[in-house]
């Protein structure tokens, strides 16, 4: 039997019978006194499945009419509908929330279990600011839930990502005692000329890349770190010595995002991790938790990309980064650089 | 025995003996009358291997001094040196050229065989304009060689990419006869409401994605194509009909690169290929050469990203795209949209 409801503003209001038939058995809507209130998303789905019919004034709204109406009332209605339908049909009970939806764990439902995750629904076309993402993480972490990002692409396919904060640490400890050598800043990299120092820096502490048996090339972030720690002096080709401030300024002129990148590098190194360039993966760093021997370099654990606190993600890039990390069995992590450095993992999930 | 040469401007000049010992046996340098001219790259390598020593005026330049000097004479000297050394040590004979180096095929050498490819050397930090890339492709194709891009990352690791033009065609033919239906433009996608038309568009011609059994969602490019071909009418939520010009304008306001993307889509469809969204791969399209049955959708063949003629590649993105395509066994292709659409394949190569 089809129950009948009324479209009032951005809700559909059903009478008492619906509380029994829709809420008590299948957890659609929210009981309000003697009535049941449905969101437009829930209503469209219930019209589609033939469980309810809806009138607006005198007019009965079929699926097409209701959908067009809802789409002009609720921003991103189509996206919400697609995700709602997908999750319902995977057997989840799901309720509206501030971020989009609250989702109950399999086997759970409202009144029996707490919600397990909050789903934030968006389109691949909508840029996502890091500050909005962090605000969502905060909201959800305060409630001790998991945050899921549901990104709907232009063909209405949904990809689900879990997003969470993490802390990182590794086992590589530097024991700097004294300044070891003076290296030269060339065009956009630094060269260590002494064979023994090259060997120590590379084989023991995993810095740089040997150009040949005697000479080691260091990247700008590596050089800056060694300079800051007092392990290495650096001079220009004309033999003018560079202090850390001057080196950073030069490095920033070579590489515009040098400072953001360096802050992440420093944090990782200080935490015992070994970051090496992630260029081949299109990120700033690939990162090793443990390196025991430089000649048998194992699989790196993370791909890490440093972003400034006011960064705005294009979801296409976000998606590509997560996909690539997944295909090489690494975790994709963004290092959000502000006062400190905060690590945010994103990973595709199958619900 | 060490041969001795003189640094003069940006060359090292060797005497007659070097023609015999360096050129005739190992194809270093270019004979000029009674002398042999070496580039600074060649010279640094020969100093490193102990085959020559070099003086500038009265001063003998050891490897470090020569390298620093060369690095201030030749732009990107370090990059050129790293690539030169790598290729020599892989057993290739290699000569300077307009793009960077000419490389002879294995077993070949100057005077015996023509060069096989031209190597263009660059750093991950240097943005690469599409127009420069196309100019290089033109140069190299006119000479009937292959173009290799050698990209040196911040840790001096080299990745080699082959870049070439290609033409594409597939077997999917549309036989449009008449306008089939009128669909609705919602927020950023289009909905087809009739079940039979939805089925035809999806199952026979591989457009869109079914939202459920009766309704098909089309992306903006798909809708625009069907509208332009007269197969579909499109109206707004208020039932106002949209002509192609108005639809394109609206789509461009939703998706800033709509027109570039559409031009690539149209070219691909007109060539019998089926482009679907490449969102999960971080590109505009994944493309199928042959689809026989929508329910058993096979592996797609290409990842295609549309770029405007004045596009500038960030090599980190370039690298990520090529890496991702490789990891999912597809070809990465850029569609350069200008007067026409030109397809440029990039693929990692191991030399």
XYZ file of C-alpha atoms in Angstrom:
702
model
C 0.000 0.000 0.000
C 1.262 3.430 -0.911
C 1.363 5.981 1.904
C 0.702 9.581 1.063
C 2.708 12.620 2.182
C 2.794 16.378 1.659
C 5.729 18.417 0.389
C 6.154 21.317 2.844
C 9.228 23.515 2.253
C 12.209 21.171 2.150
C 10.485 18.205 3.841
C 7.790 15.685 3.164
C 5.401 15.232 6.112
C 3.713 11.835 6.552
C 0.996 10.879 9.002
C 1.169 8.529 11.993
C 0.887 5.334 9.945
C 4.230 6.120 8.303
C 5.958 6.111 11.684
C 5.055 2.455 11.974
C 5.602 1.419 8.401
C 8.607 3.477 7.367
C 10.438 4.411 10.533
C 9.942 1.508 12.930
C 10.803 -1.175 10.385
C 13.236 0.515 7.993
C 14.414 3.707 9.706
C 13.304 6.188 7.086
C 12.677 9.713 8.415
C 12.402 11.195 11.873
C 9.254 10.966 13.995
C 7.972 14.383 15.115
C 5.021 13.955 17.514
C 2.307 12.200 15.524
C 3.974 12.683 12.155
C 7.037 11.458 10.290
C 9.315 13.944 8.547
C 11.234 12.766 5.484
C 14.071 14.601 3.783
C 13.679 15.170 0.055
C 16.362 12.574 -0.624
C 14.522 9.929 1.382
C 11.245 10.920 -0.243
C 12.571 10.650 -3.804
C 13.899 7.195 -3.002
C 10.564 6.107 -1.474
C 8.648 7.445 -4.485
C 11.029 5.531 -6.758
C 10.500 2.318 -4.786
C 6.722 2.849 -4.835
C 6.361 3.112 -1.053
C 4.962 6.649 -0.930
C 3.255 9.222 -3.098
C 3.666 12.933 -2.530
C 1.413 15.902 -3.192
C 2.264 19.577 -3.275
C -0.961 21.502 -2.708
C -3.406 19.737 -5.072
C -0.766 18.412 -7.463
C 0.538 14.853 -7.215
C 4.270 14.749 -7.988
C 5.508 11.715 -9.889
C 9.201 10.790 -9.682
C 10.308 13.139 -12.453
C 8.312 16.100 -11.134
C 9.406 15.489 -7.565
C 13.043 15.101 -8.583
C 13.055 18.336 -10.608
C 11.345 20.166 -7.738
C 13.732 18.805 -5.111
C 16.705 19.587 -7.325
C 15.689 23.259 -7.351
C 15.140 23.340 -3.549
C 18.190 21.475 -2.221
C 21.694 22.336 -3.373
C 23.444 19.308 -4.875
C 20.259 17.258 -4.565
C 21.312 14.864 -7.353
C 24.598 14.119 -5.612
C 22.898 13.466 -2.288
C 20.323 11.258 -3.977
C 22.891 9.163 -5.818
C 24.902 8.563 -2.652
C 21.805 7.945 -0.526
C 20.494 5.357 -2.988
C 23.861 3.667 -3.264
C 24.299 3.300 0.503
C 20.707 2.179 1.142
C 21.064 -0.458 -1.545
C 24.260 -1.698 0.042
C 22.162 -2.343 3.156
C 23.144 0.606 5.323
C 20.715 2.607 7.443
C 21.451 6.232 6.870
C 20.214 9.554 8.255
C 20.814 13.207 7.317
C 23.617 14.996 9.188
C 25.579 18.256 9.109
C 28.174 16.821 6.726
C 25.680 14.993 4.507
C 24.779 11.660 6.080
C 25.276 9.689 9.252
C 25.682 6.006 8.473
C 25.053 3.119 10.858
C 27.302 0.080 10.878
C 26.113 -3.066 9.153
C 23.573 -4.751 11.384
C 23.064 -1.516 13.334
C 20.337 1.116 13.114
C 19.094 4.266 14.846
C 18.136 3.559 18.451
C 20.179 0.354 18.578
C 23.734 1.410 17.785
C 25.582 4.697 17.378
C 26.385 5.813 13.827
C 29.778 4.596 12.565
C 30.695 7.203 10.002
C 29.759 10.575 8.689
C 29.618 10.908 4.934
C 30.493 14.193 3.298
C 29.035 14.290 -0.217
C 30.623 16.324 -2.964
C 31.158 16.459 -6.709
C 34.455 16.060 -8.536
C 33.807 19.571 -9.859
C 33.711 21.298 -6.477
C 37.170 22.288 -5.205
C 37.695 21.279 -1.574
C 39.600 23.618 0.708
C 41.966 22.113 3.245
C 40.336 24.248 5.945
C 36.885 22.804 5.162
C 38.334 19.316 5.148
C 39.986 19.892 8.529
C 36.777 21.368 9.956
C 34.959 18.190 8.894
C 37.652 16.006 10.417
C 37.361 17.956 13.664
C 33.567 17.633 13.798
C 33.697 13.933 13.132
C 36.632 13.171 15.442
C 34.920 15.029 18.295
C 32.004 12.663 17.846
C 34.414 9.715 17.663
C 33.214 8.708 14.203
C 34.986 8.037 10.934
C 34.891 10.555 8.092
C 34.043 9.306 4.628
C 34.243 11.532 1.585
C 31.843 10.472 -1.165
C 32.947 12.026 -4.438
C 30.502 11.789 -7.324
C 32.106 12.034 -10.744
C 30.556 13.517 -13.867
C 29.082 10.145 -14.825
C 27.545 9.751 -11.357
C 29.946 7.087 -10.250
C 30.828 7.345 -6.551
C 34.253 6.899 -5.004
C 34.489 6.683 -1.224
C 37.591 7.888 0.607
C 38.291 7.663 4.297
C 40.098 10.719 5.651
C 41.799 10.845 9.045
C 44.652 12.424 10.982
C 47.690 10.333 11.751
C 51.054 10.569 13.492
C 54.191 9.157 11.943
C 57.479 7.926 13.308
C 60.459 5.909 12.160
C 63.720 4.456 13.335
C 66.400 6.507 11.586
C 68.349 8.544 14.080
C 70.962 11.121 13.132
C 73.823 11.585 15.540
C 75.409 14.781 14.317
C 78.501 15.764 16.216
C 80.318 18.268 14.124
C 80.393 19.943 10.747
C 81.682 17.348 8.295
C 82.382 19.159 5.070
C 81.616 22.095 2.824
C 79.484 21.330 -0.228
C 78.763 23.444 -3.332
C 75.388 24.767 -4.430
C 75.211 24.291 -8.191
C 72.202 25.315 -10.276
C 69.461 23.549 -8.343
C 71.283 20.887 -6.338
C 74.216 20.580 -3.981
C 77.365 18.524 -4.507
C 79.486 16.918 -1.780
C 83.014 16.435 -3.106
C 84.792 14.239 -0.497
C 84.387 10.484 -1.011
C 84.300 9.565 2.731
C 81.735 12.210 3.633
C 79.661 11.301 0.598
C 79.721 7.715 1.742
C 78.786 8.507 5.334
C 75.910 10.796 4.409
C 74.535 8.336 1.906
C 75.139 4.929 3.422
C 74.593 5.707 7.080
C 71.993 8.447 7.006
C 70.428 7.902 3.592
C 70.941 11.388 2.183
C 71.380 12.212 -1.485
C 72.320 10.151 -4.477
C 75.850 9.289 -5.558
C 76.741 10.843 -8.903
C 79.670 8.436 -9.056
C 81.966 6.694 -6.573
C 83.233 9.899 -5.003
C 80.584 12.571 -5.331
C 77.182 12.848 -3.722
C 74.346 15.027 -4.970
C 71.922 16.361 -2.383
C 68.505 17.835 -3.020
C 67.690 21.314 -1.756
C 65.608 20.098 1.206
C 68.274 17.591 2.230
C 70.985 20.233 2.015
C 68.964 22.744 3.989
C 68.342 20.164 6.717
C 72.036 19.278 7.011
C 72.936 22.965 6.998
C 70.395 23.722 9.744
C 71.709 20.835 11.851
C 75.270 22.101 11.496
C 76.381 18.897 9.760
C 77.274 20.519 6.461
C 78.495 23.902 5.292
C 77.324 25.098 1.875
C 78.954 27.585 -0.450
C 78.148 29.030 -3.829
C 80.211 28.341 -6.949
C 82.171 31.529 -6.238
C 82.980 30.053 -2.772
C 80.759 32.483 -0.855
C 79.429 30.688 2.239
C 75.652 30.463 2.679
C 73.909 30.681 6.047
C 70.556 28.914 6.535
C 68.470 32.059 5.885
C 70.291 32.846 2.660
C 70.165 29.216 1.523
C 66.400 29.063 2.154
C 65.899 32.268 0.209
C 67.904 30.926 -2.741
C 66.127 27.580 -2.599
C 62.752 29.335 -2.565
C 63.698 31.236 -5.692
C 64.544 27.933 -7.410
C 61.529 26.052 -6.109
C 58.534 28.247 -5.225
C 57.037 25.828 -2.666
C 60.411 25.142 -1.038
C 59.477 26.369 2.447
C 56.264 24.356 2.707
C 58.092 21.311 1.455
C 61.035 21.863 3.785
C 58.790 22.145 6.845
C 57.299 18.740 6.052
C 60.753 17.284 5.342
C 62.129 18.544 8.653
C 59.184 17.182 10.615
C 59.568 13.761 8.984
C 63.353 13.575 9.497
C 62.996 14.768 13.087
C 60.490 11.931 13.609
C 63.010 9.317 12.460
C 61.588 8.831 8.981
C 63.581 8.959 5.758
C 61.898 11.078 3.051
C 63.257 10.788 -0.480
C 61.876 12.476 -3.570
C 58.454 11.255 -4.701
C 58.850 12.741 -8.165
C 58.163 9.487 -9.980
C 54.874 9.269 -8.085
C 53.992 12.924 -8.627
C 54.263 13.793 -4.917
C 56.884 15.633 -2.917
C 58.154 12.599 -1.019
C 58.169 8.872 -0.795
C 58.920 8.000 2.810
C 60.637 5.054 4.500
C 59.787 4.088 8.069
C 62.831 1.876 8.491
C 65.972 1.643 6.407
C 68.549 -0.828 7.567
C 70.805 -0.832 4.557
C 70.962 1.661 1.706
C 71.943 -0.987 -0.822
C 68.847 -3.071 -0.134
C 66.360 -0.254 -0.052
C 63.001 -1.754 0.693
C 59.540 -0.692 -0.361
C 58.681 2.837 0.831
C 55.673 3.183 3.097
C 54.093 6.535 2.368
C 53.670 9.053 -0.389
C 53.582 12.477 1.204
C 52.653 15.777 -0.364
C 53.074 19.030 1.550
C 50.343 21.644 1.266
C 49.928 25.093 2.801
C 47.122 25.700 5.293
C 45.130 27.641 2.681
C 45.452 24.929 0.038
C 42.467 24.059 -2.124
C 42.316 20.534 -3.494
C 41.145 19.897 -7.020
C 39.412 16.590 -6.555
C 40.753 15.236 -9.819
C 44.291 15.570 -8.453
C 43.201 14.214 -5.093
C 41.716 11.210 -6.831
C 44.795 10.636 -8.970
C 47.096 10.786 -5.952
C 44.995 8.325 -3.948
C 44.657 5.989 -6.903
C 48.363 6.006 -7.631
C 49.321 5.411 -3.979
C 46.877 2.534 -3.877
C 48.283 0.973 -7.038
C 51.796 0.955 -5.567
C 50.619 -0.207 -2.121
C 51.569 2.923 -0.185
C 49.539 5.261 1.989
C 48.757 8.692 0.535
C 49.284 11.384 3.127
C 48.985 15.155 2.932
C 51.230 17.171 5.238
C 49.281 20.299 6.128
C 51.826 22.945 7.061
C 50.704 25.728 9.334
C 52.136 26.557 12.777
C 52.999 22.848 12.986
C 52.728 20.003 10.522
C 49.645 17.815 10.564
C 49.439 14.548 8.619
C 46.173 13.617 6.935
C 45.798 10.172 5.358
C 43.392 9.606 2.527
C 42.563 6.141 1.327
C 39.969 4.699 -0.958
C 37.497 2.469 0.880
C 34.949 0.001 -0.362
C 31.818 0.164 1.724
C 98.113 7.740 -20.699
C 96.334 11.004 -19.979
C 95.816 13.335 -22.916
C 95.877 17.048 -22.276
C 93.394 19.649 -23.546
C 92.665 23.360 -23.231
C 89.404 24.944 -22.055
C 88.513 27.596 -24.642
C 85.113 29.286 -24.152
C 82.582 26.458 -23.928
C 84.784 23.752 -25.482
C 87.858 21.748 -24.678
C 90.279 21.555 -27.598
C 92.525 18.476 -27.868
C 95.367 17.868 -30.276
C 95.654 15.349 -33.129
C 96.435 12.372 -30.928
C 93.017 12.647 -29.330
C 91.301 12.172 -32.686
C 92.823 8.704 -32.778
C 92.447 7.777 -29.150
C 89.129 9.368 -28.206
C 87.182 9.811 -31.429
C 88.174 6.907 -33.659
C 87.739 4.259 -30.971
C 85.059 5.656 -28.667
C 83.369 8.511 -30.536
C 84.042 11.274 -28.059
C 84.067 14.777 -29.567
C 84.077 16.092 -33.104
C 87.248 16.268 -35.227
C 87.948 19.801 -36.521
C 90.927 19.762 -38.895
C 93.875 18.582 -36.844
C 92.137 18.960 -33.486
C 89.323 17.334 -31.564
C 86.656 19.492 -29.937
C 84.975 18.165 -26.825
C 81.844 19.594 -25.209
C 82.131 20.415 -21.513
C 79.928 17.448 -20.687
C 82.194 15.053 -22.560
C 85.248 16.664 -21.013
C 83.975 16.366 -17.424
C 83.260 12.692 -18.026
C 86.716 12.110 -19.526
C 88.381 13.899 -16.590
C 86.353 11.730 -14.214
C 87.422 8.558 -16.016
C 91.050 9.722 -16.015
C 91.389 9.829 -19.813
C 92.153 13.549 -20.119
C 93.387 16.477 -18.097
C 92.352 20.038 -18.844
C 94.082 23.365 -18.369
C 92.605 26.840 -18.463
C 95.469 29.250 -19.154
C 98.135 28.045 -16.710
C 95.769 26.435 -14.226
C 95.089 22.705 -14.293
C 91.432 21.999 -13.508
C 90.712 18.904 -11.435
C 87.251 17.358 -11.579
C 85.758 19.613 -8.917
C 87.215 22.809 -10.405
C 86.263 21.840 -13.939
C 82.738 20.894 -12.869
C 82.173 24.180 -11.017
C 83.568 26.132 -13.972
C 81.448 24.246 -16.525
C 78.389 24.637 -14.343
C 78.743 28.413 -14.520
C 79.302 28.390 -18.315
C 76.626 25.978 -19.540
C 73.008 26.307 -18.423
C 71.805 23.107 -16.742
C 75.270 21.588 -16.962
C 74.635 19.211 -14.055
C 71.528 17.843 -15.734
C 73.340 17.316 -19.016
C 76.248 15.653 -17.243
C 74.050 13.242 -15.283
C 72.181 12.165 -18.408
C 75.354 11.960 -20.502
C 77.065 9.764 -17.932
C 74.018 7.539 -17.543
C 73.679 6.925 -21.270
C 77.413 6.391 -21.855
C 77.481 3.876 -19.053
C 74.551 2.039 -20.553
C 76.747 1.592 -23.628
C 75.299 4.217 -25.948
C 77.361 6.486 -28.179
C 76.014 9.947 -27.804
C 76.683 13.365 -29.364
C 75.482 16.908 -28.609
C 72.432 18.114 -30.566
C 69.960 20.997 -30.656
C 67.625 19.282 -28.177
C 70.406 18.018 -25.891
C 71.836 14.783 -27.272
C 71.694 12.601 -30.336
C 71.907 8.944 -29.367
C 73.010 6.084 -31.609
C 71.297 2.716 -31.461
C 73.009 -0.095 -29.568
C 75.815 -1.442 -31.713
C 75.776 1.718 -33.831
C 78.019 4.777 -33.772
C 78.728 8.004 -35.672
C 79.780 7.280 -39.241
C 78.322 3.766 -39.188
C 74.625 4.256 -38.432
C 72.253 7.199 -38.184
C 71.259 8.357 -34.683
C 68.128 6.655 -33.357
C 66.773 9.193 -30.922
C 67.118 12.739 -29.790
C 67.178 13.285 -26.065
C 65.765 16.453 -24.600
C 67.168 16.976 -21.096
C 65.242 18.854 -18.450
C 64.685 19.089 -14.710
C 61.487 18.244 -12.862
C 61.501 21.861 -11.743
C 61.344 23.419 -15.201
C 57.787 23.766 -16.514
C 57.440 22.484 -20.086
C 55.181 24.341 -22.482
C 53.114 22.332 -24.925
C 54.358 24.565 -27.734
C 58.009 23.770 -26.902
C 57.169 20.089 -26.697
C 55.451 20.211 -30.091
C 58.373 22.116 -31.596
C 60.703 19.360 -30.383
C 58.414 16.662 -31.774
C 58.392 18.478 -35.127
C 62.183 18.782 -35.245
C 62.684 15.147 -34.395
C 59.924 13.794 -36.651
C 61.305 15.751 -39.609
C 64.584 13.946 -39.038
C 62.699 10.634 -38.682
C 64.051 10.018 -35.208
C 62.388 9.251 -31.873
C 62.058 11.895 -29.181
C 63.087 10.985 -25.659
C 62.495 13.298 -22.729
C 65.036 12.800 -19.942
C 63.665 14.309 -16.744
C 66.106 14.636 -13.866
C 64.462 14.799 -10.449
C 65.717 16.679 -7.417
C 67.727 13.664 -6.314
C 69.349 13.342 -9.748
C 67.415 10.265 -10.705
C 66.534 10.181 -14.407
C 63.245 9.090 -15.912
C 63.077 8.631 -19.679
C 59.827 9.208 -21.552
C 59.185 8.674 -25.218
C 56.894 11.297 -26.721
C 55.201 10.962 -30.105
C 52.131 11.927 -32.104
C 49.479 9.328 -32.756
C 46.143 8.897 -34.499
C 43.274 7.067 -32.866
C 40.239 5.224 -34.151
C 37.644 2.801 -32.875
C 34.676 0.765 -33.985
C 31.698 2.422 -32.313
C 29.442 3.964 -34.897
C 26.424 6.115 -34.063
C 23.549 5.962 -36.482
C 21.457 8.911 -35.425
C 18.245 9.249 -37.388
C 16.010 11.500 -35.390
C 15.626 13.328 -32.116
C 14.788 10.677 -29.539
C 13.793 12.519 -26.413
C 14.023 15.660 -24.320
C 16.243 15.417 -21.245
C 16.581 17.777 -18.253
C 19.665 19.710 -17.238
C 19.911 19.471 -13.455
C 22.701 21.106 -11.440
C 25.700 19.712 -13.307
C 24.380 16.679 -15.147
C 21.531 15.764 -17.482
C 18.775 13.237 -16.831
C 16.980 11.163 -19.460
C 13.577 10.156 -18.111
C 12.197 7.564 -20.593
C 13.240 3.975 -19.888
C 13.494 2.875 -23.558
C 15.557 5.865 -24.627
C 17.775 5.487 -21.548
C 18.322 1.878 -22.487
C 19.113 2.622 -26.135
C 21.585 5.412 -25.328
C 23.326 3.358 -22.707
C 23.330 -0.184 -24.048
C 23.736 0.484 -27.743
C 25.840 3.628 -27.825
C 27.464 3.533 -24.386
C 26.344 6.945 -23.160
C 25.756 7.870 -19.534
C 25.174 5.837 -16.437
C 21.818 4.458 -15.318
C 20.667 6.020 -12.053
C 18.201 3.154 -11.745
C 16.251 0.940 -14.133
C 14.425 3.774 -15.855
C 16.605 6.870 -15.681
C 19.921 7.644 -17.314
C 22.349 10.329 -16.208
C 24.532 11.921 -18.851
C 27.642 13.978 -18.307
C 27.874 17.478 -19.765
C 30.135 16.465 -22.657
C 27.940 13.501 -23.550
C 24.808 15.659 -23.450
C 26.402 18.356 -25.563
C 27.457 15.786 -28.152
C 23.963 14.279 -28.379
C 22.448 17.759 -28.582
C 24.836 18.786 -31.373
C 24.046 15.614 -33.319
C 20.307 16.281 -33.014
C 19.751 13.024 -31.107
C 18.596 14.646 -27.878
C 16.801 17.846 -26.895
C 17.750 19.376 -23.535
C 15.702 21.676 -21.349
C 16.235 23.401 -18.045
C 14.305 22.554 -14.893
C 11.812 25.305 -15.800
C 11.309 23.544 -19.175
C 13.082 26.217 -21.212
C 14.724 24.516 -24.214
C 18.490 24.918 -24.656
C 20.176 25.236 -28.037
C 23.797 24.051 -28.434
C 25.304 27.518 -27.951
C 23.357 28.156 -24.757
C 24.088 24.673 -23.434
C 27.838 25.124 -24.068
C 27.771 28.467 -22.294
C 26.016 26.964 -19.271
C 28.342 23.952 -19.229
C 31.365 26.247 -19.378
C 30.099 28.128 -16.349
C 29.817 24.809 -14.463
C 33.113 23.403 -15.678
C 35.704 26.020 -16.696
C 37.591 23.754 -19.130
C 34.385 22.436 -20.710
C 35.112 23.620 -24.249
C 38.618 22.148 -24.418
C 37.332 18.907 -22.989
C 34.352 18.849 -25.331
C 36.519 19.337 -28.409
C 38.567 16.273 -27.451
C 35.403 14.290 -26.651
C 33.847 15.148 -30.015
C 36.986 14.189 -31.921
C 37.180 10.842 -30.119
C 33.486 9.990 -30.610
C 33.647 11.049 -34.266
C 36.595 8.658 -34.645
C 34.556 5.717 -33.348
C 36.015 5.648 -29.852
C 34.028 5.620 -26.625
C 35.326 8.107 -24.046
C 34.024 7.780 -20.487
C 35.083 9.835 -17.497
C 38.655 9.276 -16.338
C 37.986 10.846 -12.932
C 39.238 7.843 -10.962
C 42.517 8.109 -12.873
C 42.748 11.879 -12.523
C 42.358 12.500 -16.263
C 39.471 13.769 -18.349
C 38.743 10.460 -20.071
C 39.351 6.775 -20.108
C 38.774 5.602 -23.659
C 37.603 2.331 -25.183
C 38.589 1.344 -28.695
C 35.980 -1.375 -28.992
C 32.929 -2.021 -26.883
C 30.813 -4.960 -27.886
C 28.571 -5.188 -24.866
C 27.983 -2.608 -22.171
C 27.423 -5.246 -19.486
C 30.829 -6.819 -20.062
C 32.823 -3.623 -20.296
C 36.393 -4.581 -21.004
C 39.619 -2.892 -20.038
C 39.870 0.654 -21.410
C 42.790 1.400 -23.720
C 43.775 5.002 -23.160
C 43.775 7.692 -20.545
C 43.281 11.010 -22.307
C 43.632 14.490 -20.912
C 42.672 17.521 -22.993
C 44.922 20.578 -22.869
C 44.754 23.947 -24.598
C 47.431 24.886 -27.138
C 49.037 27.275 -24.635
C 49.182 24.686 -21.840
C 52.273 24.447 -19.669
C 53.011 21.064 -18.111
C 54.255 20.814 -14.560
C 56.519 17.817 -14.856
C 55.408 16.436 -11.521
C 51.866 16.112 -12.875
C 53.175 14.776 -16.155
C 55.146 12.157 -14.274
C 52.202 11.182 -12.102
C 49.917 10.796 -15.116
C 52.417 8.614 -16.995
C 53.125 6.518 -13.925
C 49.461 5.958 -13.179
C 48.643 5.028 -16.782
C 51.536 2.589 -16.752
C 50.408 0.981 -13.511
C 46.947 0.300 -14.971
C 48.326 -0.820 -18.348
C 46.886 1.997 -20.435
C 48.495 4.534 -22.741
C 48.674 8.114 -21.472
C 47.704 10.549 -24.201
C 47.366 14.313 -24.188
C 44.818 15.797 -26.595
C 46.208 19.166 -27.672
C 43.253 21.291 -28.729
C 43.911 24.099 -31.150
C 42.351 24.491 -34.606
C 42.152 20.703 -34.624
C 42.881 18.056 -32.031
C 46.294 16.413 -31.965
C 47.039 13.353 -29.854
C 50.411 13.064 -28.128
C 51.356 9.819 -26.380
C 53.804 9.820 -23.522
C 55.218 6.607 -22.162
C 58.007 5.732 -19.825
C 60.826 3.879 -21.551
C 63.751 1.919 -20.194
C 66.822 2.509 -22.285
